[in-house]
Short mmCIF file of C-alpha atoms (C1' of nucleotides) in Angstrom, two decimals:
data_model
loop_
_atom_site.label_atom_id
_atom_site.label_comp_id
_atom_site.label_asym_id
_atom_site.label_seq_id
_atom_site.Cartn_x
_atom_site.Cartn_y
_atom_site.Cartn_z
CA UNK T 1348 103.97 52.61 69.44
CA UNK T 1349 106.63 54.63 67.77
CA UNK T 1350 106.02 53.00 64.43
CA UNK T 1351 102.34 53.53 64.83
CA UNK T 1352 102.72 57.18 65.57
CA UNK T 1353 104.90 57.62 62.55
CA UNK T 1354 102.54 55.83 60.27
CA UNK T 1355 99.80 58.24 61.18
CA UNK T 1356 101.60 61.52 60.88
CA UNK T 1357 99.44 63.90 58.91
CA UNK T 1358 98.01 60.96 57.17
CA UNK T 1359 95.55 62.96 55.19
CA UNK T 1360 94.62 59.79 53.39
CA UNK T 1361 93.11 56.64 54.64
CA UNK T 1362 91.86 54.75 51.64
CA UNK T 1363 92.75 51.30 52.89
CA UNK T 1364 90.05 51.11 55.52
CA UNK T 1365 87.18 52.46 53.47
CA UNK T 1366 88.11 51.62 49.92
CA UNK T 1367 86.64 49.02 47.62
CA UNK T 1368 84.71 46.77 50.05
CA UNK T 1369 82.81 49.63 51.67
CA UNK T 1370 82.16 51.21 48.32
CA UNK T 1371 80.62 48.04 46.99
CA UNK T 1372 78.45 47.56 50.00
CA UNK T 1373 77.28 51.14 49.83
CA UNK T 1374 76.57 50.73 46.16
CA UNK T 1375 74.10 47.98 46.80
CA UNK T 1376 72.54 49.70 49.78
CA UNK T 1377 72.14 53.30 48.71
CA UNK T 1378 70.41 54.20 45.53
CA UNK T 1379 73.00 54.81 42.88
CA UNK T 1380 73.32 58.38 41.69
CA UNK T 1381 75.25 59.71 38.72
CA UNK T 1382 78.79 60.58 39.73
CA UNK T 1383 79.66 64.25 39.95
CA UNK T 1384 82.59 65.49 37.90
CA UNK T 1385 84.34 68.56 39.24
CA UNK T 1386 86.82 70.77 37.45
CA UNK T 1387 89.97 71.82 39.26
CA UNK T 1388 89.24 74.73 41.65
CA UNK T 1389 85.50 74.05 41.54
CA UNK T 1390 83.74 73.80 44.89
CA UNK T 1391 81.79 70.74 45.97
CA UNK T 1392 80.09 72.67 48.78
CA UNK T 1393 80.69 75.53 51.18
CA UNK T 1394 80.72 75.84 54.92
CA UNK T 1395 77.18 76.39 56.16
CA UNK T 1396 75.53 74.64 53.23
CA UNK T 1397 72.86 72.17 54.33
CA UNK T 1398 74.13 68.60 54.04
CA UNK T 1399 72.15 67.00 51.23
CA UNK T 1400 74.77 64.50 50.11
CA UNK T 1401 77.83 62.71 51.36
CA UNK T 1402 80.51 62.28 48.72
CA UNK T 1403 83.11 59.65 48.15
CA UNK T 1404 86.10 60.49 46.01
CA UNK T 1405 86.46 58.12 43.08
CA UNK T 1406 89.24 59.99 41.35
CA UNK T 1407 91.23 63.15 41.88
CA UNK T 1408 91.93 65.22 44.98
CA UNK T 1409 89.59 67.43 47.00
CA UNK T 1410 90.76 69.80 49.71
CA UNK T 1411 88.70 70.57 52.81
CA UNK T 1412 89.33 73.96 54.33
CA UNK T 1413 88.14 76.58 56.78
CA UNK T 1414 88.79 80.31 56.64
CA UNK T 1415 88.90 83.38 58.85
CA UNK T 1416 87.07 86.52 57.78
CA UNK T 1417 90.16 88.23 56.46
CA UNK T 1418 90.92 85.39 54.09
CA UNK T 1419 93.43 83.33 56.06
CA UNK T 1420 92.83 79.73 55.05
CA UNK T 1421 93.53 76.43 56.78
CA UNK T 1422 93.27 73.24 54.75
CA UNK T 1423 92.22 70.57 57.23
CA UNK T 1424 92.45 67.56 54.94
CA UNK T 1425 93.13 66.37 51.42
CA UNK T 1426 90.62 63.75 50.27
CA UNK T 1427 91.81 61.18 47.74
CA UNK T 1428 90.24 58.17 46.05
CA UNK T 1429 88.15 56.19 48.53
CA UNK T 1430 87.79 58.98 51.07
CA UNK T 1431 84.42 60.23 52.26
CA UNK T 1432 83.64 63.95 52.32
CA UNK T 1433 80.97 65.54 54.44
CA UNK T 1434 80.47 62.89 57.12
CA UNK T 1435 79.24 64.24 60.41
CA UNK T 1436 76.27 64.59 62.68
CA UNK T 1437 75.47 68.26 62.09
CA UNK T 1438 72.86 69.55 59.69
CA UNK T 1439 75.24 71.83 57.82
CA UNK T 1440 78.70 71.37 56.41
CA UNK T 1441 81.35 72.67 58.80
CA UNK T 1442 83.98 73.36 56.13
CA UNK T 1443 84.45 74.10 52.44
CA UNK T 1444 85.29 71.39 49.93
CA UNK T 1445 87.06 72.28 46.70
CA UNK T 1446 88.46 70.03 44.00
CA UNK T 1447 92.13 70.83 43.38
CA UNK T 1448 92.35 68.53 40.37
CA UNK T 1449 89.78 67.22 37.96
CA UNK T 1450 87.79 64.93 40.24
CA UNK T 1451 84.97 62.41 40.08
CA UNK T 1452 82.77 61.98 43.13
CA UNK T 1453 80.22 59.37 44.07
CA UNK T 1454 77.13 61.08 45.50
CA UNK T 1455 75.28 59.51 48.41
CA UNK T 1456 72.02 61.14 49.54
CA UNK T 1457 72.54 61.96 53.20
CA UNK T 1458 69.07 60.91 54.28
CA UNK T 1459 69.22 57.53 52.59
CA UNK T 1460 72.71 56.92 53.91
CA UNK T 1461 71.57 57.67 57.42
CA UNK T 1462 68.63 55.34 57.00
CA UNK T 1463 70.78 52.49 55.72
CA UNK T 1464 73.39 53.00 58.42
CA UNK T 1465 70.75 52.68 61.12
CA UNK T 1466 69.46 49.37 59.82
CA UNK T 1467 72.73 47.91 58.67
CA UNK T 1468 75.35 47.87 61.44
CA UNK T 1469 77.98 46.93 58.92
CA UNK T 1470 77.50 50.11 56.91
CA UNK T 1471 77.24 52.10 60.09
CA UNK T 1472 80.57 50.75 61.20
CA UNK T 1473 82.16 51.68 57.89
CA UNK T 1474 81.09 55.27 58.33
CA UNK T 1475 82.16 55.25 61.96
CA UNK T 1476 85.58 53.99 60.95
CA UNK T 1477 85.89 56.61 58.22
CA UNK T 1478 85.02 59.34 60.69
CA UNK T 1479 87.45 57.92 63.22
CA UNK T 1480 90.22 57.93 60.61
CA UNK T 1481 89.50 61.55 59.81
CA UNK T 1482 89.75 62.41 63.49
CA UNK T 1483 93.14 60.69 63.70
CA UNK T 1484 94.32 62.59 60.64
CA UNK T 1485 93.12 65.92 62.02
CA UNK T 1486 94.88 65.39 65.33
CA UNK T 1487 98.07 64.29 63.65
CA UNK T 1488 97.99 67.40 61.51
CA UNK T 1489 97.43 69.39 64.68
CA UNK T 1490 100.64 67.96 66.12
CA UNK T 1491 102.44 68.80 62.89
CA UNK T 1492 101.18 72.36 62.61
CA UNK T 1493 101.43 73.09 66.29
CA UNK T 1494 104.81 71.62 67.17
CA UNK T 1495 106.99 71.02 64.13
CA UNK T 1496 109.13 73.57 62.31
CA UNK T 1497 108.91 74.18 58.58
CA UNK T 1498 111.34 71.44 57.57
CA UNK T 1499 109.73 68.88 59.84
CA UNK T 1500 106.27 69.76 58.55
CA UNK T 1501 107.23 69.25 54.95
CA UNK T 1502 109.04 66.02 55.82
CA UNK T 1503 105.91 64.75 57.56
CA UNK T 1504 103.76 65.59 54.54
CA UNK T 1505 106.11 63.92 52.07
CA UNK T 1506 106.26 60.82 54.23
CA UNK T 1507 102.49 60.64 54.49
CA UNK T 1508 102.16 60.89 50.71
CA UNK T 1509 104.88 58.29 50.31
CA UNK T 1510 103.04 55.88 52.59
CA UNK T 1511 99.86 56.45 50.65
CA UNK T 1512 101.70 55.40 47.52
CA UNK T 1513 102.98 52.36 49.34
CA UNK T 1514 99.47 51.33 50.39
CA UNK T 1515 98.25 51.77 46.83
CA UNK T 1516 101.03 49.69 45.38
CA UNK T 1517 102.75 52.69 43.81
CA UNK T 1518 106.39 53.63 44.15
CA UNK T 1519 106.84 55.11 47.64
CA UNK T 1520 109.93 57.02 46.56
CA UNK T 1521 108.22 58.85 43.74
CA UNK T 1522 105.63 61.42 44.81
CA UNK T 1523 103.48 63.23 42.27
CA UNK T 1524 102.08 66.26 44.08
CA UNK T 1525 98.50 67.01 43.10
CA UNK T 1526 98.50 70.26 45.05
CA UNK T 1527 100.19 73.61 44.46
CA UNK T 1528 102.69 75.26 46.78
CA UNK T 1529 99.87 77.47 48.01
CA UNK T 1530 97.79 74.42 48.94
CA UNK T 1531 100.74 72.87 50.76
CA UNK T 1532 101.32 76.16 52.55
CA UNK T 1533 97.74 76.39 53.76
CA UNK T 1534 97.80 72.75 54.83
CA UNK T 1535 101.04 73.05 56.81
CA UNK T 1536 100.32 76.59 58.03
CA UNK T 1537 103.29 78.16 56.29
CA UNK T 1538 103.66 80.69 53.47
CA UNK T 1539 104.32 79.67 49.87
CA UNK T 1540 107.76 81.26 50.16
CA UNK T 1541 108.66 79.15 53.16
CA UNK T 1542 107.37 76.00 51.47
CA UNK T 1543 109.43 76.77 48.40
CA UNK T 1544 112.55 77.53 50.41
CA UNK T 1545 112.12 74.33 52.39
CA UNK T 1546 111.81 72.25 49.23
CA UNK T 1547 115.00 73.88 48.02
CA UNK T 1548 116.78 73.13 51.26
CA UNK T 1549 115.78 69.46 51.21
CA UNK T 1550 116.89 69.25 47.59
CA UNK T 1551 120.22 70.94 48.27
CA UNK T 1552 121.10 68.63 51.15
CA UNK T 1553 120.24 65.59 49.08
CA UNK T 1554 117.16 64.43 50.97
CA UNK T 1555 114.88 64.77 47.98
CA UNK T 1556 115.12 65.40 44.27
CA UNK T 1557 112.76 67.64 42.32
CA UNK T 1558 112.24 66.35 38.81
CA UNK T 1559 109.99 69.34 38.42
CA UNK T 1560 107.98 71.35 40.91
CA UNK T 1561 105.28 68.73 41.30
CA UNK T 1562 107.31 65.54 41.17
CA UNK T 1563 109.34 64.70 44.24
CA UNK T 1564 111.74 61.78 44.48
CA UNK T 1565 112.76 60.72 47.96
CA UNK T 1566 116.49 60.19 48.14
CA UNK T 1567 117.05 59.82 51.87
CA UNK T 1568 113.96 58.48 53.55
CA UNK T 1569 115.74 58.05 56.86
CA UNK T 1570 116.39 61.76 57.17
CA UNK T 1571 112.77 62.54 56.39
CA UNK T 1572 111.67 60.11 59.10
CA UNK T 1573 114.02 61.62 61.65
CA UNK T 1574 112.81 65.09 60.79
CA UNK T 1575 109.16 64.13 61.08
CA UNK T 1576 109.73 62.34 64.37
CA UNK T 1577 111.45 65.36 65.90
CA UNK T 1578 114.72 63.49 66.29
CA UNK T 1579 116.92 65.50 63.95
CA UNK T 1580 119.75 67.55 65.39
CA UNK T 1581 119.62 71.28 65.02
CA UNK T 1582 122.36 71.20 62.43
CA UNK T 1583 120.23 69.13 60.07
CA UNK T 1584 117.48 71.68 59.91
CA UNK C 1124 76.85 80.74 58.87
CA UNK C 1125 79.01 83.30 60.54
CA UNK C 1126 77.40 82.75 63.89
CA UNK C 1127 77.78 79.02 63.47
CA UNK C 1128 81.44 79.28 62.70
CA UNK C 1129 82.01 81.40 65.73
CA UNK C 1130 80.16 79.09 68.02
CA UNK C 1131 82.44 76.24 67.08
CA UNK C 1132 85.83 77.88 67.43
CA UNK C 1133 88.11 75.57 69.38
CA UNK C 1134 85.09 74.26 71.09
CA UNK C 1135 86.99 71.75 73.10
CA UNK C 1136 83.74 70.93 74.82
CA UNK C 1137 80.59 69.56 73.43
CA UNK C 1138 78.55 68.34 76.36
CA UNK C 1139 75.19 69.41 75.02
CA UNK C 1140 74.91 66.74 72.40
CA UNK C 1141 76.13 63.81 74.44
CA UNK C 1142 75.27 64.75 78.01
CA UNK C 1143 72.60 63.37 80.26
CA UNK C 1144 70.33 61.56 77.79
CA UNK C 1145 73.12 59.51 76.23
CA UNK C 1146 74.61 58.75 79.58
CA UNK C 1147 71.34 57.36 80.84
CA UNK C 1148 70.84 55.19 77.81
CA UNK C 1149 74.36 53.87 78.03
CA UNK C 1150 73.85 53.16 81.69
CA UNK C 1151 71.00 50.84 80.99
CA UNK C 1152 72.70 49.21 78.03
CA UNK C 1153 76.27 48.64 79.14
CA UNK C 1154 77.06 46.83 82.32
CA UNK C 1155 77.77 49.37 84.98
CA UNK C 1156 81.32 49.52 86.23
CA UNK C 1157 82.68 51.37 89.23
CA UNK C 1158 83.71 54.89 88.26
CA UNK C 1159 87.41 55.61 88.10
CA UNK C 1160 88.75 58.47 90.19
CA UNK C 1161 91.91 60.11 88.89
CA UNK C 1162 94.19 62.48 90.74
CA UNK C 1163 95.39 65.61 88.96
CA UNK C 1164 98.30 64.78 86.61
CA UNK C 1165 97.47 61.07 86.69
CA UNK C 1166 97.21 59.36 83.31
CA UNK C 1167 94.08 57.53 82.19
CA UNK C 1168 95.98 55.78 79.39
CA UNK C 1169 98.89 56.29 77.02
CA UNK C 1170 99.27 56.33 73.29
CA UNK C 1171 99.68 52.79 72.02
CA UNK C 1172 97.82 51.17 74.90
CA UNK C 1173 95.25 48.64 73.75
CA UNK C 1174 91.73 50.02 74.01
CA UNK C 1175 90.01 48.11 76.78
CA UNK C 1176 87.60 50.81 77.90
CA UNK C 1177 85.97 53.95 76.66
CA UNK C 1178 85.61 56.62 79.32
CA UNK C 1179 83.08 59.32 79.89
CA UNK C 1180 84.02 62.25 82.07
CA UNK C 1181 81.62 62.67 84.97
CA UNK C 1182 83.57 65.36 86.75
CA UNK C 1183 86.82 67.24 86.26
CA UNK C 1184 88.96 67.87 83.21
CA UNK C 1185 91.10 65.47 81.20
CA UNK C 1186 93.55 66.57 78.53
CA UNK C 1187 94.27 64.51 75.43
CA UNK C 1188 97.70 65.02 73.93
CA UNK C 1189 100.31 63.74 71.52
CA UNK C 1190 104.06 64.23 71.70
CA UNK C 1191 107.16 64.23 69.52
CA UNK C 1192 110.20 62.27 70.61
CA UNK C 1193 112.02 65.26 71.99
CA UNK C 1194 109.18 66.11 74.32
CA UNK C 1195 107.27 68.72 72.36
CA UNK C 1196 103.62 68.27 73.33
CA UNK C 1197 100.38 69.14 71.58
CA UNK C 1198 97.15 68.99 73.56
CA UNK C 1199 94.48 68.07 71.02
CA UNK C 1200 91.45 68.40 73.28
CA UNK C 1201 90.25 69.09 76.79
CA UNK C 1202 87.51 66.68 77.89
CA UNK C 1203 84.96 67.94 80.39
CA UNK C 1204 81.86 66.48 82.04
CA UNK C 1205 79.84 64.48 79.52
CA UNK C 1206 82.64 64.04 77.00
CA UNK C 1207 83.77 60.63 75.80
CA UNK C 1208 87.46 59.71 75.78
CA UNK C 1209 88.96 56.99 73.64
CA UNK C 1210 86.32 56.64 70.94
CA UNK C 1211 87.67 55.38 67.65
CA UNK C 1212 87.94 52.42 65.35
CA UNK C 1213 91.57 51.48 65.98
CA UNK C 1214 92.73 48.78 68.36
CA UNK C 1215 95.07 51.06 70.28
CA UNK C 1216 94.73 54.52 71.72
CA UNK C 1217 96.15 57.14 69.37
CA UNK C 1218 96.92 59.71 72.07
CA UNK C 1219 97.62 60.11 75.78
CA UNK C 1220 94.92 61.04 78.27
CA UNK C 1221 95.83 62.75 81.51
CA UNK C 1222 93.61 64.21 84.20
CA UNK C 1223 94.54 67.82 84.87
CA UNK C 1224 92.22 68.12 87.85
CA UNK C 1225 90.76 65.59 90.22
CA UNK C 1226 88.44 63.70 87.89
CA UNK C 1227 85.79 60.99 87.99
CA UNK C 1228 85.32 58.83 84.92
CA UNK C 1229 82.63 56.39 83.93
CA UNK C 1230 84.23 53.24 82.50
CA UNK C 1231 82.63 51.49 79.56
CA UNK C 1232 84.14 48.18 78.40
CA UNK C 1233 85.03 48.70 74.76
CA UNK C 1234 83.84 45.31 73.61
CA UNK C 1235 80.46 45.58 75.28
CA UNK C 1236 80.00 49.10 74.02
CA UNK C 1237 80.75 47.99 70.48
CA UNK C 1238 78.29 45.14 70.85
CA UNK C 1239 75.53 47.37 72.13
CA UNK C 1240 76.17 50.00 69.46
CA UNK C 1241 75.78 47.40 66.72
CA UNK C 1242 72.39 46.23 67.97
CA UNK C 1243 71.04 49.54 69.14
CA UNK C 1244 71.15 52.19 66.39
CA UNK C 1245 70.29 54.83 68.93
CA UNK C 1246 73.42 54.20 70.97
CA UNK C 1247 75.45 53.87 67.81
CA UNK C 1248 74.25 57.28 66.72
CA UNK C 1249 75.19 58.80 70.09
CA UNK C 1250 78.75 57.58 69.65
CA UNK C 1251 78.81 58.70 66.04
CA UNK C 1252 77.69 62.15 67.07
CA UNK C 1253 80.27 62.33 69.83
CA UNK C 1254 83.01 61.38 67.38
CA UNK C 1255 81.71 63.89 64.88
CA UNK C 1256 81.80 66.62 67.50
CA UNK C 1257 85.38 65.75 68.35
CA UNK C 1258 86.30 66.00 64.68
CA UNK C 1259 84.71 69.45 64.50
CA UNK C 1260 86.63 70.52 67.58
CA UNK C 1261 89.92 69.21 66.21
CA UNK C 1262 89.49 71.03 62.91
CA UNK C 1263 88.51 74.24 64.63
CA UNK C 1264 91.59 74.01 66.80
CA UNK C 1265 93.59 73.40 63.64
CA UNK C 1266 92.32 76.68 62.24
CA UNK C 1267 93.20 78.41 65.49
CA UNK C 1268 96.70 77.00 65.80
CA UNK C 1269 97.48 77.27 62.12
CA UNK C 1270 96.16 80.71 61.26
CA UNK C 1271 95.60 82.87 64.33
CA UNK C 1272 98.21 84.89 66.18
CA UNK C 1273 98.79 84.62 69.92
CA UNK C 1274 96.13 87.14 70.93
CA UNK C 1275 93.54 85.66 68.61
CA UNK C 1276 94.25 82.16 69.86
CA UNK C 1277 93.73 83.10 73.47
CA UNK C 1278 90.60 85.04 72.58
CA UNK C 1279 89.23 81.98 70.79
CA UNK C 1280 89.94 79.77 73.79
CA UNK C 1281 88.33 82.15 76.26
CA UNK C 1282 85.26 82.46 74.06
CA UNK C 1283 84.94 78.69 73.75
CA UNK C 1284 85.12 78.31 77.52
CA UNK C 1285 82.63 81.13 77.92
CA UNK C 1286 80.18 79.41 75.58
CA UNK C 1287 80.59 76.19 77.50
CA UNK C 1288 79.56 78.03 80.63
CA UNK C 1289 76.61 79.45 78.78
CA UNK C 1290 75.45 76.00 77.67
CA UNK C 1291 75.79 74.72 81.21
CA UNK C 1292 73.79 77.58 82.66
CA UNK C 1293 76.83 79.15 84.30
CA UNK C 1294 77.93 82.77 84.02
CA UNK C 1295 79.48 83.19 80.57
CA UNK C 1296 81.48 86.20 81.70
CA UNK C 1297 83.22 84.37 84.53
CA UNK C 1298 85.69 81.69 83.46
CA UNK C 1299 87.37 79.44 85.99
CA UNK C 1300 90.37 77.96 84.21
CA UNK C 1301 90.96 74.34 85.16
CA UNK C 1302 94.24 74.23 83.26
CA UNK C 1303 97.64 75.77 83.94
CA UNK C 1304 99.45 78.23 81.68
CA UNK C 1305 101.55 75.33 80.42
CA UNK C 1306 98.43 73.39 79.43
CA UNK C 1307 97.04 76.41 77.62
CA UNK C 1308 100.38 76.89 75.90
CA UNK C 1309 100.48 73.30 74.65
CA UNK C 1310 96.86 73.53 73.53
CA UNK C 1311 97.32 76.78 71.60
CA UNK C 1312 100.85 75.93 70.44
CA UNK C 1313 102.51 78.82 72.22
CA UNK C 1314 105.00 79.05 75.09
CA UNK C 1315 103.99 79.73 78.68
CA UNK C 1316 105.71 83.10 78.44
CA UNK C 1317 103.67 84.12 75.42
CA UNK C 1318 100.44 82.94 77.04
CA UNK C 1319 101.25 84.92 80.16
CA UNK C 1320 102.16 88.04 78.20
CA UNK C 1321 98.97 87.74 76.15
CA UNK C 1322 96.82 87.49 79.29
CA UNK C 1323 98.57 90.59 80.55
CA UNK C 1324 97.93 92.46 77.32
CA UNK C 1325 94.23 91.59 77.31
CA UNK C 1326 94.02 92.66 80.93
CA UNK C 1327 95.83 95.93 80.31
CA UNK C 1328 93.62 96.93 77.39
CA UNK C 1329 90.50 96.17 79.42
CA UNK C 1330 89.26 93.17 77.47
CA UNK C 1331 89.45 90.84 80.45
CA UNK C 1332 90.01 91.01 84.16
CA UNK C 1333 92.13 88.55 86.11
CA UNK C 1334 90.75 88.04 89.61
CA UNK C 1335 93.65 85.67 90.03
CA UNK C 1336 95.62 83.62 87.55
CA UNK C 1337 92.91 81.02 87.08
CA UNK C 1338 89.82 83.18 87.17
CA UNK C 1339 89.10 85.27 84.12
CA UNK C 1340 86.29 87.77 83.87
CA UNK C 1341 85.31 88.89 80.39
CA UNK C 1342 84.94 92.64 80.24
CA UNK C 1343 84.66 93.24 76.51
CA UNK C 1344 83.22 90.23 74.79
CA UNK C 1345 82.91 92.06 71.48
CA UNK C 1346 86.65 92.58 71.24
CA UNK C 1347 87.27 88.92 71.99
CA UNK C 1348 84.85 87.95 69.24
CA UNK C 1349 86.48 90.26 66.74
CA UNK C 1350 89.90 88.92 67.63
CA UNK C 1351 88.80 85.30 67.27
CA UNK C 1352 87.06 85.98 63.98
CA UNK C 1353 90.16 87.60 62.51
CA UNK C 1354 88.44 90.95 62.13
CA UNK C 1355 90.50 93.03 64.51
CA UNK C 1356 92.70 95.81 63.17
CA UNK C 1357 96.43 95.51 63.51
CA UNK C 1358 96.44 98.20 66.16
CA UNK C 1359 94.27 96.13 68.47
CA UNK C 1360 96.68 93.25 68.62
"C1'" DC V 326 110.03 78.31 107.23
"C1'" DG V 327 111.97 76.29 103.14
"C1'" DA V 328 111.37 73.80 98.78
"C1'" DG V 329 109.07 73.57 94.79
"C1'" DT V 330 105.72 74.67 91.36
"C1'" DC V 331 103.53 78.13 88.81
"C1'" DG V 332 103.15 82.66 86.84
"C1'" DT V 333 105.04 87.08 85.33
"C1'" DT V 334 108.33 90.19 83.23
"C1'" DG V 335 112.54 91.65 80.65
"C1'" DA V 336 116.22 91.28 77.07
"C1'" DT V 337 117.77 89.00 73.22
"C1'" DT V 338 117.65 85.71 69.42
"C1'" DC V 339 115.75 83.34 65.71
"C1'" DT V 340 112.48 81.40 62.56
"C1'" DT V 341 109.19 82.62 59.62
"C1'" DT V 342 106.63 86.28 57.41
"C1'" DT V 343 106.36 90.10 54.56
"C1'" DC V 344 107.59 92.72 50.67
"C1'" DA V 345 109.71 92.75 46.22
"C1'" DA V 346 111.15 90.94 41.93
"C1'" DA V 347 112.56 87.77 38.60
"C1'" DG V 348 112.24 83.15 36.29
"C1'" DC V 349 109.59 79.47 34.46
"C1'" DC V 350 105.96 76.97 32.34
"C1'" DC V 351 102.15 76.70 29.34
"C1'" DG V 352 98.31 77.94 26.64
"C1'" DT V 353 96.60 81.38 23.51
"C1'" DG V 354 96.72 83.85 19.53
"C1'" DG V 355 98.85 86.59 16.06
"C1'" DC Z 205 106.21 79.11 14.90
"C1'" DC Z 206 107.10 82.37 18.11
"C1'" DA Z 207 105.55 86.35 20.95
"C1'" DC Z 208 102.70 87.49 24.73
"C1'" DG Z 209 100.28 87.01 29.08
"C1'" DG Z 210 99.20 85.02 33.37
"C1'" DG Z 211 99.71 81.83 36.98
"C1'" DC Z 212 102.95 79.35 39.72
"C1'" DT Z 213 107.52 78.96 41.75
"C1'" DT Z 214 111.80 80.54 43.32
"C1'" DT Z 215 114.98 83.72 45.47
"C1'" DG Z 216 116.52 87.82 48.11
"C1'" DA Z 217 116.35 91.40 51.74
"C1'" DA Z 218 114.07 93.36 55.57
"C1'" DA Z 219 110.65 93.13 59.33
"C1'" DA Z 220 107.93 91.08 62.84
"C1'" DG Z 221 106.15 87.89 66.04
"C1'" DA Z 222 107.08 84.41 69.10
"C1'" DA Z 223 110.73 81.59 71.28
"C1'" DT Z 224 114.49 81.40 74.24
"C1'" DC Z 225 117.21 82.58 78.13
"C1'" DA Z 226 117.18 84.54 82.62
"C1'" DA Z 227 115.39 86.15 86.87
"C1'" DC Z 228 112.06 87.26 90.20
"C1'" DG Z 229 107.65 87.04 92.73
"C1'" DA Z 230 103.51 84.46 94.45
"C1'" DC Z 231 101.41 80.64 96.33
"C1'" DT Z 232 101.17 75.81 98.19
"C1'" DC Z 233 102.45 72.15 100.80
"C1'" DG Z 234 105.17 69.53 103.96
#
DNA sequence: CGAGTCGTTGATTCTTTTCAAAGCCCGTGG
DNA sequence: CCACGGGCTTTGAAAAGAATCAACGACTCG
């Protein structure tokens, strides 16, 4: 149970469960549309837009966020290759989706997808599982944002990205950040200054190494895991 | 779009979409089991438990929460009459579920439910919608916890409860809180002291009235809405 | 009536935010 | 090729909001 909890901490990604197999099945079931290529900082859709398509990330990173009227922003998820964007039962999108890198998206007409899902339990289950994974991720992030301090939040994020690498066969100790400090701040509910200071602190105490601002090397994974689990002593913060 | 956003803020409840109709259909499709009666503070299940049943609240309130190892607790949702508990694609529960009032739950064997959902698209869609609503609620709460200050968080909660009353045909200005200050604190990621002080502040400036500690009367709904939307001036905090 | 839980209030501390400024990286263009 | 400009990151000092520590009052239940 402990291991399971850890493995889900702010796991913004869940490619494993919905990756290649689901994509192939969807390919053959939903009429193929030309993929959409988005420039960095370009929006896929906005909150309130009618849902015409569901998207699946083929390449790049897309951030999903909500805002308050005075501009405060909360990123609720980062979508990476394999992840679905825009799933849900409502008629309108409930959040904004913005590419944060150059990204390529597979476009699935919402109506057709709904149709297929109703007649093909297998596809329906894929979507159900994807939605379920997003709910897990959202609730884990809620625990992170609501209960962890700045250091623990960043540790949890780095670990989640490291595990993603692991699942994808990449080096789990080497993390190439596709998001800016501002994106990380809005995801973890901190300010850019605090994020920056926390990176510096983790670097200075030898937990991580910063090749440059967007390339993190994990030096002491154990410490990160203790921090994320809420087991670190006060002195280590 | 604005109105829609507002109507979803930390909407821990979403009975409308999954209430009576779905319940009836499920009744006829899944073998009926005796309802489970839970005392206040009794647990329905714990994180890591294998999922044997899905539950639907018939009466009372159940809180869903996650914890860190040192005891810090984050309530991720309050489930009220009509709400499903335990939906998801994993084999184990990803959170704890504890009744916070006397509660009656309908028990649905997970296997049978899965079976029925696969053969009956209508039931499948009901579950999909319920899951989708929970995802919306989780992300709204994320915005609340991550970006709003103490006063705004409480305002958002009170408004969500008020809207629930409205949907159920009850008086939207009269809110009977089924949760303690500690529950509210762990839901909004505050301390009991801060929750208590914030209630006092809202009472003193005439926004609400406290008949007693668990009965709130909304006096100035407009102010609550401005607070929750992030439109209030600094002076009003 | 006493024990215990829950809620409120006050004083102080602390983490993070805010405000300010400088450094760095990189692409553009002279 | 190097100067310039702008965005992103880092660092410092001060301020603020919420947490912590402490105590008391209210209500409930044996």
